[in-house]
Amino acid sequence: MLEDNFKQDIINIENISIVPNLLNVICQTTGMGFAAIARVTEDRWITCSVQDNVLFGLKPGDELKIKTTICDEIRQNPKPVIIDNVSEDKDYHDHHTPAMYKLQSYISVPIIRQDGSFFGTLCAIDPKPNSLKEFKVREMFNLFAELISFHLSAIEQTVASKKVLEEKTHLLEKTQVEKNEAERLNSDFKKKLIEKNLSLEKMNSELEAFNYISSHDLQEPLRKIQLFTDTIEREEVDNLSEKGKTAFHKIKTSAYRMQNLINDLLIYSKTKFDDRKFEVKDLNNIARDVIEDLSDEFENKNVVFDIQELGKLSVIEFQFRQLLYNLISNSLKFASPDRNLIITVSAEITNGQLDKLSPLTKYYKITISDNGIGFDQLYNERIFGLFQALHTKPLKSTGIGLTIVKRIVENHNGFIKAEGVLNQGAKFDIFIPVE
């Protein structure tokens, strides 16, 4: 049975919502069949998260004997270990780990917490040889290990801070036994303590520090990957085999998708912490600006925009512009190849028509609809979840756009409803209180 501290490590990794995407990108980019995050100590090796496409048989919480792993050596000397082909590797062809687990390719990089302590490894294995010593692969693993470290440190700080606050709260409640002390501990002090606790939890749970790494440390290596791939595509692509061209295309596609993912995560974070300054704005002007921004996406395509009179509304202009941008862009991405795309935007004043709305409140109802490929109505709630893409085509959606839309609607004290019919179209109704 795992001790509580190891259980907490697994929970912390599970709370990093992008980990499954990172492991999936590793497997798709490198061709490795198994990728994992492992907690490694002096005498323990425990899986925290796994992507297993080769039925290696490990799941979160499973354990290997530490001395049977190469990760034990990485813990003692925290440097990456990369093996393209065990049988041809001068350092590891006789190593007991590949022989025991029947491995031919292996890569593992250390995950170092922000305080400099060793947490474990980000690793991948496969029973067949793979090309892993390329600069792009090494840079990707180092990049992902740093990203996991930032997330992990923020989550661990949240857990530790919450524990300290709970202890302080317990101590304060204990002192309330005496009436005079209870009077001194007035409601304002309680409120400030609760607000401090909530503020700290929100700040850490949303990983505000991710803004810095995403816009600086994370973007720079990604730009280098894209620069090198562009150079290879321009000067060396004819020298690649068909297999090499396929692998190269996967790397470029993954880098492009990660760029979109980072940008969407930054927008998602900004809608949480951005100042909420409401101003009365002409929604038709905002809609026209959004269509102009998206003009490159529908150039040379048969798209008809039916923008009806939308009127004026008190909104957070930047956020509302992002809301219309995401929904109209979504319609463009998922247009039907069988017919001209028609996107309609309309508005009206209405009373609360849904169970989640107050029947005594007047709402500004904005409807964005299209005749695209639509979606199954079974997913009308799920599509607003983080990383829940409407469709499976990897370059069309990061699975964050509609999450951002829902957050912006909530920032306006409103509600959004989605309706879809497969192969017929999609409709989004947004209800925002007039007052």
Short mmCIF file of C-alpha atoms in Angstrom, two decimals:
data_model
loop_
_atom_site.label_atom_id
_atom_site.label_comp_id
_atom_site.label_asym_id
_atom_site.label_seq_id
_atom_site.Cartn_x
_atom_site.Cartn_y
_atom_site.Cartn_z
CA MET A 1 0.00 0.00 0.00
CA LEU A 2 1.33 3.45 -0.93
CA GLU A 3 2.15 5.91 1.84
CA ASP A 4 0.17 9.15 2.00
CA ASN A 5 3.05 11.26 0.69
CA PHE A 6 3.29 9.17 -2.51
CA LYS A 7 -0.49 9.25 -2.91
CA GLN A 8 -0.30 13.05 -2.68
CA ASP A 9 2.42 13.11 -5.37
CA ILE A 10 0.15 11.15 -7.72
CA ILE A 11 -2.79 13.47 -6.96
CA ASN A 12 -0.62 16.53 -7.62
CA ILE A 13 0.42 15.21 -11.04
CA GLU A 14 -3.20 14.28 -11.83
CA ASN A 15 -4.21 17.87 -11.01
CA ILE A 16 -1.96 19.14 -13.82
CA SER A 17 -4.66 18.96 -16.46
CA ILE A 18 -2.35 19.18 -19.47
CA VAL A 19 -0.22 16.13 -18.50
CA PRO A 20 -2.24 13.63 -20.64
CA ASN A 21 -1.81 15.97 -23.64
CA LEU A 22 1.95 16.18 -23.04
CA LEU A 23 2.34 12.39 -22.85
CA ASN A 24 0.21 11.98 -25.96
CA VAL A 25 2.33 14.55 -27.85
CA ILE A 26 5.48 12.64 -26.80
CA CYS A 27 4.17 9.34 -28.15
CA GLN A 28 2.86 10.87 -31.38
CA THR A 29 6.01 12.94 -32.00
CA THR A 30 8.64 10.30 -31.19
CA GLY A 31 6.80 7.10 -32.12
CA MET A 32 7.44 5.71 -28.61
CA GLY A 33 4.74 3.37 -27.36
CA PHE A 34 4.97 4.15 -23.63
CA ALA A 35 5.44 7.51 -21.86
CA ALA A 36 5.18 8.23 -18.14
CA ILE A 37 5.92 10.58 -15.26
CA ALA A 38 7.59 8.68 -12.40
CA ARG A 39 8.19 9.67 -8.76
CA VAL A 40 11.71 8.55 -7.94
CA THR A 41 13.33 8.44 -4.50
CA GLU A 42 16.35 6.66 -3.06
CA ASP A 43 14.41 3.42 -2.72
CA ARG A 44 11.13 3.84 -4.66
CA TRP A 45 10.02 4.15 -8.34
CA ILE A 46 6.27 4.87 -8.69
CA THR A 47 4.23 5.85 -11.76
CA CYS A 48 2.19 9.06 -11.45
CA SER A 49 0.77 9.32 -14.99
CA VAL A 50 0.97 6.96 -17.98
CA GLN A 51 0.34 6.81 -21.75
CA ASP A 52 0.60 3.11 -22.64
CA ASN A 53 0.13 2.17 -26.31
CA VAL A 54 2.20 -1.04 -26.15
CA LEU A 55 0.51 -2.67 -23.14
CA PHE A 56 3.60 -2.40 -20.97
CA GLY A 57 1.21 -2.90 -18.08
CA LEU A 58 1.85 0.01 -15.70
CA LYS A 59 -0.79 2.38 -14.40
CA PRO A 60 -0.66 5.28 -11.91
CA GLY A 61 0.37 4.00 -8.47
CA ASP A 62 2.23 0.94 -9.80
CA GLU A 63 5.82 0.40 -8.70
CA LEU A 64 9.06 -1.04 -10.09
CA LYS A 65 12.07 -2.05 -8.02
CA ILE A 66 14.27 1.03 -8.05
CA LYS A 67 17.50 -0.87 -8.83
CA THR A 68 15.95 -2.37 -11.98
CA THR A 69 15.52 1.11 -13.51
CA ILE A 70 17.86 3.61 -15.14
CA CYS A 71 15.96 6.35 -13.29
CA ASP A 72 17.89 5.41 -10.15
CA GLU A 73 21.08 6.48 -11.93
CA ILE A 74 19.42 9.70 -13.14
CA ARG A 75 18.41 10.51 -9.54
CA GLN A 76 22.04 10.24 -8.46
CA ASN A 77 23.31 12.18 -11.47
CA PRO A 78 20.37 14.28 -12.76
CA LYS A 79 21.12 14.29 -16.47
CA PRO A 80 19.04 12.94 -19.38
CA VAL A 81 19.66 9.41 -20.63
CA ILE A 82 18.83 8.83 -24.32
CA ILE A 83 19.19 5.52 -26.17
CA ASP A 84 18.23 5.22 -29.85
CA ASN A 85 19.09 1.52 -30.21
CA VAL A 86 20.16 -0.55 -27.19
CA SER A 87 21.95 -3.18 -29.27
CA GLU A 88 24.16 -0.49 -30.85
CA ASP A 89 24.68 1.73 -27.78
CA LYS A 90 28.21 1.39 -26.35
CA ASP A 91 27.14 2.42 -22.82
CA TYR A 92 23.88 0.50 -22.43
CA HIS A 93 23.99 -2.55 -24.75
CA ASP A 94 24.80 -4.78 -21.76
CA HIS A 95 22.75 -2.83 -19.18
CA HIS A 96 20.38 -4.96 -17.09
CA THR A 97 17.34 -2.62 -17.45
CA PRO A 98 16.81 -2.90 -21.24
CA ALA A 99 17.41 -6.63 -21.06
CA MET A 100 14.96 -7.14 -18.20
CA TYR A 101 12.14 -5.07 -19.78
CA LYS A 102 12.97 -5.95 -23.44
CA LEU A 103 13.58 -2.35 -24.52
CA GLN A 104 15.38 -1.12 -27.62
CA SER A 105 14.84 2.66 -27.26
CA TYR A 106 14.68 4.75 -24.10
CA ILE A 107 14.64 8.41 -23.07
CA SER A 108 14.36 9.88 -19.57
CA VAL A 109 14.92 13.43 -18.30
CA PRO A 110 14.90 14.60 -14.67
CA ILE A 111 12.06 16.70 -13.26
CA ILE A 112 13.59 19.21 -10.87
CA ARG A 113 11.32 21.23 -8.57
CA GLN A 114 11.67 25.02 -8.48
CA ASP A 115 13.52 24.76 -5.14
CA GLY A 116 16.15 22.54 -6.80
CA SER A 117 15.02 19.22 -5.30
CA PHE A 118 14.65 16.07 -7.41
CA PHE A 119 11.06 14.89 -7.99
CA GLY A 120 11.37 12.16 -10.59
CA THR A 121 11.57 11.64 -14.34
CA LEU A 122 9.68 12.17 -17.58
CA CYS A 123 10.45 9.05 -19.61
CA ALA A 124 9.45 7.05 -22.68
CA ILE A 125 10.28 3.48 -23.78
CA ASP A 126 9.64 1.24 -26.75
CA PRO A 127 10.51 -2.34 -27.77
CA LYS A 128 11.83 -1.11 -31.14
CA PRO A 129 14.62 1.40 -31.98
CA ASN A 130 13.69 5.08 -32.44
CA SER A 131 15.53 8.31 -33.28
CA LEU A 132 15.59 10.18 -29.97
CA LYS A 133 18.93 12.00 -29.92
CA GLU A 134 17.72 14.66 -32.35
CA PHE A 135 17.84 18.22 -31.01
CA LYS A 136 14.08 18.69 -31.42
CA VAL A 137 13.24 15.62 -29.31
CA ARG A 138 15.68 16.51 -26.53
CA GLU A 139 14.43 20.10 -26.48
CA MET A 140 10.81 18.95 -26.33
CA PHE A 141 11.48 16.64 -23.34
CA ASN A 142 13.41 19.38 -21.50
CA LEU A 143 10.61 21.83 -22.26
CA PHE A 144 7.89 19.49 -20.97
CA ALA A 145 9.92 18.64 -17.83
CA GLU A 146 10.23 22.37 -17.04
CA LEU A 147 6.50 22.87 -17.61
CA ILE A 148 5.63 19.97 -15.28
CA SER A 149 8.02 21.42 -12.68
CA PHE A 150 6.28 24.83 -12.76
CA HIS A 151 2.84 23.29 -12.43
CA LEU A 152 3.95 20.87 -9.71
CA SER A 153 5.60 23.56 -7.59
CA ALA A 154 2.49 25.77 -7.81
CA ILE A 155 0.21 22.90 -6.78
CA GLU A 156 2.51 21.83 -3.91
CA GLN A 157 2.56 25.44 -2.72
CA THR A 158 -1.24 25.46 -2.76
CA VAL A 159 -1.42 22.28 -0.68
CA ALA A 160 1.15 23.57 1.82
CA SER A 161 -0.51 27.00 2.08
CA LYS A 162 -3.93 25.45 2.59
CA LYS A 163 -2.58 23.26 5.39
CA VAL A 164 -1.03 26.28 7.15
CA LEU A 165 -4.27 28.24 6.81
CA GLU A 166 -6.29 25.32 8.17
CA GLU A 167 -3.97 25.08 11.17
CA LYS A 168 -4.29 28.83 11.80
CA THR A 169 -8.06 28.67 11.43
CA HIS A 170 -8.23 25.74 13.89
CA LEU A 171 -6.10 27.64 16.38
CA LEU A 172 -8.31 30.72 16.08
CA GLU A 173 -11.48 28.66 16.55
CA LYS A 174 -9.98 27.09 19.68
CA THR A 175 -9.41 30.50 21.23
CA GLN A 176 -13.06 31.39 20.76
CA VAL A 177 -13.93 29.37 23.86
CA GLU A 178 -13.49 32.57 25.86
CA LYS A 179 -16.17 35.15 25.11
CA ASN A 180 -13.80 38.11 25.11
CA GLU A 181 -11.52 36.42 22.62
CA ALA A 182 -14.50 35.49 20.45
CA GLU A 183 -15.57 39.14 20.36
CA ARG A 184 -12.09 40.24 19.32
CA LEU A 185 -12.17 37.72 16.52
CA ASN A 186 -14.84 39.74 14.73
CA SER A 187 -16.53 39.01 11.43
CA ASP A 188 -14.23 41.31 9.48
CA PHE A 189 -11.15 39.35 10.53
CA LYS A 190 -12.86 36.06 9.63
CA LYS A 191 -13.85 37.45 6.26
CA LYS A 192 -10.28 38.56 5.52
CA LEU A 193 -8.94 35.16 6.50
CA ILE A 194 -11.43 33.37 4.24
CA GLU A 195 -10.75 35.79 1.37
CA LYS A 196 -7.01 35.28 1.76
CA ASN A 197 -7.49 31.51 1.66
CA LEU A 198 -9.73 31.67 -1.42
CA SER A 199 -7.44 34.13 -3.17
CA LEU A 200 -4.40 31.91 -2.61
CA GLU A 201 -6.25 28.81 -3.79
CA LYS A 202 -7.51 30.55 -6.93
CA MET A 203 -4.12 32.01 -7.74
CA ASN A 204 -2.35 28.67 -7.40
CA SER A 205 -5.08 26.46 -8.86
CA GLU A 206 -5.19 28.63 -11.99
CA LEU A 207 -1.35 28.60 -12.03
CA GLU A 208 -0.92 32.28 -12.65
CA ALA A 209 2.82 31.61 -12.91
CA PHE A 210 2.04 29.74 -16.13
CA ASN A 211 1.55 33.12 -17.81
CA TYR A 212 5.24 33.90 -17.41
CA ILE A 213 6.60 30.57 -18.56
CA SER A 214 4.10 30.42 -21.45
CA SER A 215 4.91 33.88 -22.76
CA HIS A 216 8.68 33.71 -22.20
CA ASP A 217 10.49 30.50 -21.20
CA LEU A 218 8.09 28.16 -23.02
CA GLN A 219 7.64 30.24 -26.15
CA GLU A 220 11.35 30.71 -26.84
CA PRO A 221 12.29 26.98 -27.22
CA LEU A 222 9.12 26.48 -29.27
CA ARG A 223 10.13 29.30 -31.60
CA LYS A 224 13.50 27.60 -32.03
CA ILE A 225 11.81 24.29 -32.89
CA GLN A 226 9.67 26.05 -35.49
CA LEU A 227 12.71 27.92 -36.86
CA PHE A 228 14.68 24.69 -37.27
CA THR A 229 11.74 22.83 -38.81
CA ASP A 230 11.23 25.67 -41.29
CA THR A 231 14.94 25.50 -42.19
CA ILE A 232 14.78 21.73 -42.71
CA GLU A 233 11.61 22.04 -44.79
CA ARG A 234 13.20 24.73 -46.94
CA GLU A 235 16.67 23.21 -47.42
CA GLU A 236 16.74 19.53 -46.44
CA VAL A 237 13.32 18.00 -46.96
CA ASP A 238 14.28 16.43 -50.30
CA ASN A 239 17.05 14.52 -48.53
CA LEU A 240 14.62 12.82 -46.15
CA SER A 241 13.20 9.35 -46.69
CA GLU A 242 9.42 8.92 -46.85
CA LYS A 243 9.51 7.69 -43.25
CA GLY A 244 11.60 10.72 -42.29
CA LYS A 245 9.19 13.09 -44.05
CA THR A 246 6.29 11.54 -42.16
CA ALA A 247 8.09 11.91 -38.83
CA PHE A 248 9.12 15.46 -39.70
CA HIS A 249 5.52 16.37 -40.55
CA LYS A 250 4.38 15.01 -37.17
CA ILE A 251 6.98 17.12 -35.36
CA LYS A 252 5.92 20.26 -37.23
CA THR A 253 2.24 19.53 -36.66
CA SER A 254 2.82 18.97 -32.93
CA ALA A 255 4.81 22.22 -32.63
CA TYR A 256 2.02 24.12 -34.41
CA ARG A 257 -0.62 22.59 -32.14
CA MET A 258 1.42 23.39 -29.04
CA GLN A 259 1.76 27.03 -30.20
CA ASN A 260 -2.05 27.27 -30.46
CA LEU A 261 -2.44 25.53 -27.11
CA ILE A 262 -0.10 27.97 -25.35
CA ASN A 263 -1.84 31.00 -26.89
CA ASP A 264 -5.28 29.70 -25.88
CA LEU A 265 -4.07 28.95 -22.34
CA LEU A 266 -2.76 32.51 -22.04
CA ILE A 267 -6.14 33.89 -23.16
CA TYR A 268 -7.91 31.51 -20.74
CA SER A 269 -5.76 32.74 -17.86
CA LYS A 270 -6.22 36.39 -18.82
CA THR A 271 -10.01 36.10 -18.78
CA LYS A 272 -9.69 34.97 -15.15
CA PHE A 273 -7.39 37.68 -13.84
CA ASP A 274 -8.01 40.54 -16.28
CA ASP A 275 -9.54 43.75 -14.92
CA ARG A 276 -13.30 43.73 -15.48
CA LYS A 277 -14.08 47.21 -16.75
CA PHE A 278 -17.63 47.38 -18.11
CA GLU A 279 -18.44 49.95 -20.79
CA VAL A 280 -21.46 50.44 -23.07
CA LYS A 281 -20.34 49.34 -26.54
CA ASP A 282 -21.95 48.98 -29.98
CA LEU A 283 -21.90 45.21 -30.56
CA ASN A 284 -22.20 45.63 -34.34
CA ASN A 285 -18.88 47.49 -34.39
CA ILE A 286 -17.26 44.70 -32.38
CA ALA A 287 -18.73 42.04 -34.72
CA ARG A 288 -17.45 43.88 -37.82
CA ASP A 289 -13.96 44.15 -36.30
CA VAL A 290 -13.96 40.42 -35.50
CA ILE A 291 -14.98 39.49 -39.05
CA GLU A 292 -12.22 41.71 -40.40
CA ASP A 293 -9.68 39.98 -38.08
CA LEU A 294 -10.84 36.60 -39.38
CA SER A 295 -10.87 37.58 -43.06
CA ASP A 296 -7.77 35.51 -43.86
CA GLU A 297 -9.54 32.37 -42.63
CA PHE A 298 -12.46 32.63 -45.04
CA GLU A 299 -10.69 34.21 -48.00
CA ASN A 300 -11.54 32.32 -51.21
CA LYS A 301 -14.30 30.45 -49.38
CA ASN A 302 -18.06 30.72 -49.86
CA VAL A 303 -19.09 32.28 -46.55
CA VAL A 304 -22.20 34.42 -45.97
CA PHE A 305 -22.43 36.55 -42.81
CA ASP A 306 -25.90 37.56 -41.64
CA ILE A 307 -25.13 40.12 -38.88
CA GLN A 308 -28.43 41.56 -37.70
CA GLU A 309 -28.87 44.68 -35.57
CA LEU A 310 -27.17 43.84 -32.27
CA GLY A 311 -27.56 47.13 -30.43
CA LYS A 312 -25.51 48.34 -27.46
CA LEU A 313 -24.65 46.56 -24.22
CA SER A 314 -22.46 47.12 -21.17
CA VAL A 315 -19.58 44.66 -21.66
CA ILE A 316 -15.88 44.09 -20.98
CA GLU A 317 -14.84 45.06 -24.50
CA PHE A 318 -11.66 42.95 -24.81
CA GLN A 319 -13.37 39.86 -23.46
CA PHE A 320 -16.55 40.25 -25.53
CA ARG A 321 -14.46 40.69 -28.67
CA GLN A 322 -12.69 37.42 -27.78
CA LEU A 323 -16.08 35.73 -27.23
CA LEU A 324 -17.37 36.63 -30.71
CA TYR A 325 -13.98 35.80 -32.25
CA ASN A 326 -13.95 32.28 -30.76
CA LEU A 327 -17.54 31.46 -31.74
CA ILE A 328 -17.32 32.79 -35.31
CA SER A 329 -13.88 31.18 -35.75
CA ASN A 330 -15.40 27.92 -34.51
CA SER A 331 -18.06 28.12 -37.24
CA LEU A 332 -15.38 28.71 -39.88
CA LYS A 333 -13.30 25.75 -38.67
CA PHE A 334 -16.19 23.34 -38.75
CA ALA A 335 -17.89 24.36 -41.99
CA SER A 336 -19.49 21.63 -44.09
CA PRO A 337 -17.71 20.80 -47.36
CA ASP A 338 -21.10 20.09 -48.98
CA ARG A 339 -22.61 23.61 -48.88
CA ASN A 340 -21.87 27.31 -48.57
CA LEU A 341 -21.37 28.36 -44.96
CA ILE A 342 -23.94 30.76 -43.46
CA ILE A 343 -23.11 32.36 -40.10
CA THR A 344 -25.90 34.31 -38.40
CA VAL A 345 -25.52 36.66 -35.42
CA SER A 346 -28.68 38.13 -33.89
CA ALA A 347 -29.86 39.68 -30.62
CA GLU A 348 -33.06 40.36 -28.70
CA ILE A 349 -34.30 41.35 -25.25
CA THR A 350 -36.01 38.47 -23.45
CA ASN A 351 -37.07 37.24 -20.03
CA GLY A 352 -35.40 34.26 -18.39
CA GLN A 353 -36.47 31.32 -20.55
CA LEU A 354 -34.34 28.60 -18.95
CA ASP A 355 -34.29 26.88 -15.56
CA LYS A 356 -30.90 28.43 -14.77
CA LEU A 357 -32.14 31.99 -15.40
CA SER A 358 -34.25 34.26 -13.23
CA PRO A 359 -37.77 34.72 -14.69
CA LEU A 360 -37.84 38.22 -13.15
CA THR A 361 -34.70 39.42 -14.94
CA LYS A 362 -34.48 40.84 -18.45
CA TYR A 363 -31.68 39.34 -20.51
CA TYR A 364 -29.88 40.41 -23.66
CA LYS A 365 -29.95 37.21 -25.74
CA ILE A 366 -27.27 36.94 -28.42
CA THR A 367 -27.43 34.00 -30.83
CA ILE A 368 -24.58 32.79 -33.06
CA SER A 369 -25.59 29.97 -35.42
CA ASP A 370 -24.23 28.23 -38.52
CA ASN A 371 -25.06 25.45 -40.98
CA GLY A 372 -21.74 23.61 -40.54
CA ILE A 373 -21.05 20.02 -39.54
CA GLY A 374 -22.60 20.54 -36.09
CA PHE A 375 -22.18 18.18 -33.14
CA ASP A 376 -24.12 15.55 -31.21
CA GLN A 377 -26.51 17.17 -28.70
CA LEU A 378 -25.28 14.66 -26.11
CA TYR A 379 -22.17 16.82 -25.78
CA ASN A 380 -23.90 20.21 -25.37
CA GLU A 381 -22.48 20.59 -21.83
CA ARG A 382 -19.21 18.70 -22.21
CA ILE A 383 -17.93 20.90 -25.06
CA PHE A 384 -17.39 23.79 -22.63
CA GLY A 385 -14.91 21.74 -20.56
CA LEU A 386 -11.18 22.45 -20.70
CA PHE A 387 -9.42 20.46 -23.49
CA GLN A 388 -12.77 19.08 -24.71
CA ALA A 389 -12.56 19.59 -28.47
CA LEU A 390 -15.77 19.31 -30.52
CA HIS A 391 -14.07 17.12 -33.12
CA THR A 392 -10.96 14.99 -33.33
CA LYS A 393 -9.06 16.72 -36.13
CA PRO A 394 -5.92 17.78 -34.23
CA LEU A 395 -5.17 21.09 -35.95
CA LYS A 396 -8.71 22.49 -35.86
CA SER A 397 -9.18 22.91 -32.12
CA THR A 398 -7.15 22.95 -28.92
CA GLY A 399 -10.25 22.24 -26.83
CA ILE A 400 -9.96 25.58 -24.99
CA GLY A 401 -11.86 28.04 -27.21
CA LEU A 402 -15.34 27.25 -25.87
CA THR A 403 -14.01 27.10 -22.30
CA ILE A 404 -12.82 30.68 -22.77
CA VAL A 405 -16.26 31.63 -24.15
CA LYS A 406 -18.02 30.15 -21.12
CA ARG A 407 -15.71 31.96 -18.71
CA ILE A 408 -16.27 35.30 -20.48
CA VAL A 409 -20.05 34.79 -20.32
CA GLU A 410 -19.75 34.04 -16.58
CA ASN A 411 -17.61 37.19 -16.13
CA HIS A 412 -20.65 39.05 -17.52
CA ASN A 413 -22.92 37.28 -15.00
CA GLY A 414 -24.54 35.44 -17.88
CA PHE A 415 -25.27 31.93 -19.14
CA ILE A 416 -24.53 30.14 -22.43
CA LYS A 417 -26.46 27.28 -24.01
CA ALA A 418 -25.25 25.12 -26.93
CA GLU A 419 -27.39 23.21 -29.40
CA GLY A 420 -26.10 21.03 -32.20
CA VAL A 421 -27.33 18.65 -34.88
CA LEU A 422 -24.80 16.46 -36.68
CA ASN A 423 -24.27 17.51 -40.30
CA GLN A 424 -26.79 20.36 -39.95
CA GLY A 425 -25.19 23.01 -37.78
CA ALA A 426 -24.61 24.49 -34.35
CA LYS A 427 -26.20 27.31 -32.34
CA PHE A 428 -25.02 29.15 -29.22
CA ASP A 429 -27.44 31.26 -27.16
CA ILE A 430 -25.82 33.74 -24.74
CA PHE A 431 -27.93 35.37 -22.01
CA ILE A 432 -26.50 38.49 -20.33
CA PRO A 433 -28.49 40.53 -17.79
CA VAL A 434 -29.50 43.88 -19.23
CA GLU A 435 -28.81 45.60 -15.90
#
